[in-house]
XYZ file of N, CA and C in Angstrom:
48
model
N 3.224 -15.171 -3.233
C 2.983 -16.073 -1.926
C 1.332 -15.525 -1.810
N 0.536 -17.482 -1.946
C -1.210 -17.349 -1.477
C -1.214 -17.104 -0.450
N -0.278 -16.926 0.906
C -0.897 -16.603 1.893
C -1.121 -14.943 1.974
N -0.244 -14.314 0.964
C -0.616 -12.713 0.628
C -2.376 -12.242 0.089
N -2.452 -13.037 -0.889
C -3.631 -13.185 -1.265
C -4.829 -13.812 -0.559
N -4.634 -14.327 -0.048
C -5.745 -15.196 0.866
C -6.382 -13.968 1.708
N -5.135 -12.945 2.513
C -5.072 -11.772 3.584
C -5.861 -10.864 2.910
N -5.710 -10.078 0.851
C -6.849 -8.583 0.197
C -8.257 -10.010 0.310
N -8.216 -11.111 -0.036
C -9.583 -12.126 0.455
C -10.256 -12.066 1.008
N -9.645 -11.618 2.923
C -10.435 -11.275 4.007
C -10.720 -9.955 3.694
N -9.925 -8.978 3.718
C -9.761 -7.641 3.198
C -10.843 -6.369 2.761
N -11.276 -8.481 1.543
C -11.959 -7.739 0.598
C -13.531 -7.732 1.503
N -13.690 -8.832 1.717
C -14.810 -9.544 2.126
C -15.260 -8.912 3.517
N -14.654 -8.582 3.888
C -14.628 -7.655 5.698
C -15.022 -6.275 4.895
N -15.060 -6.071 3.876
C -15.308 -4.493 3.557
C -16.353 -4.257 3.057
N -17.027 -5.044 2.463
C -18.520 -5.781 2.586
C -19.806 -5.935 3.079
């Protein structure tokens, strides 16, 4: 699901 990938990207961006 693309939705899951979007969530991972959000978490990764928030970590930086």
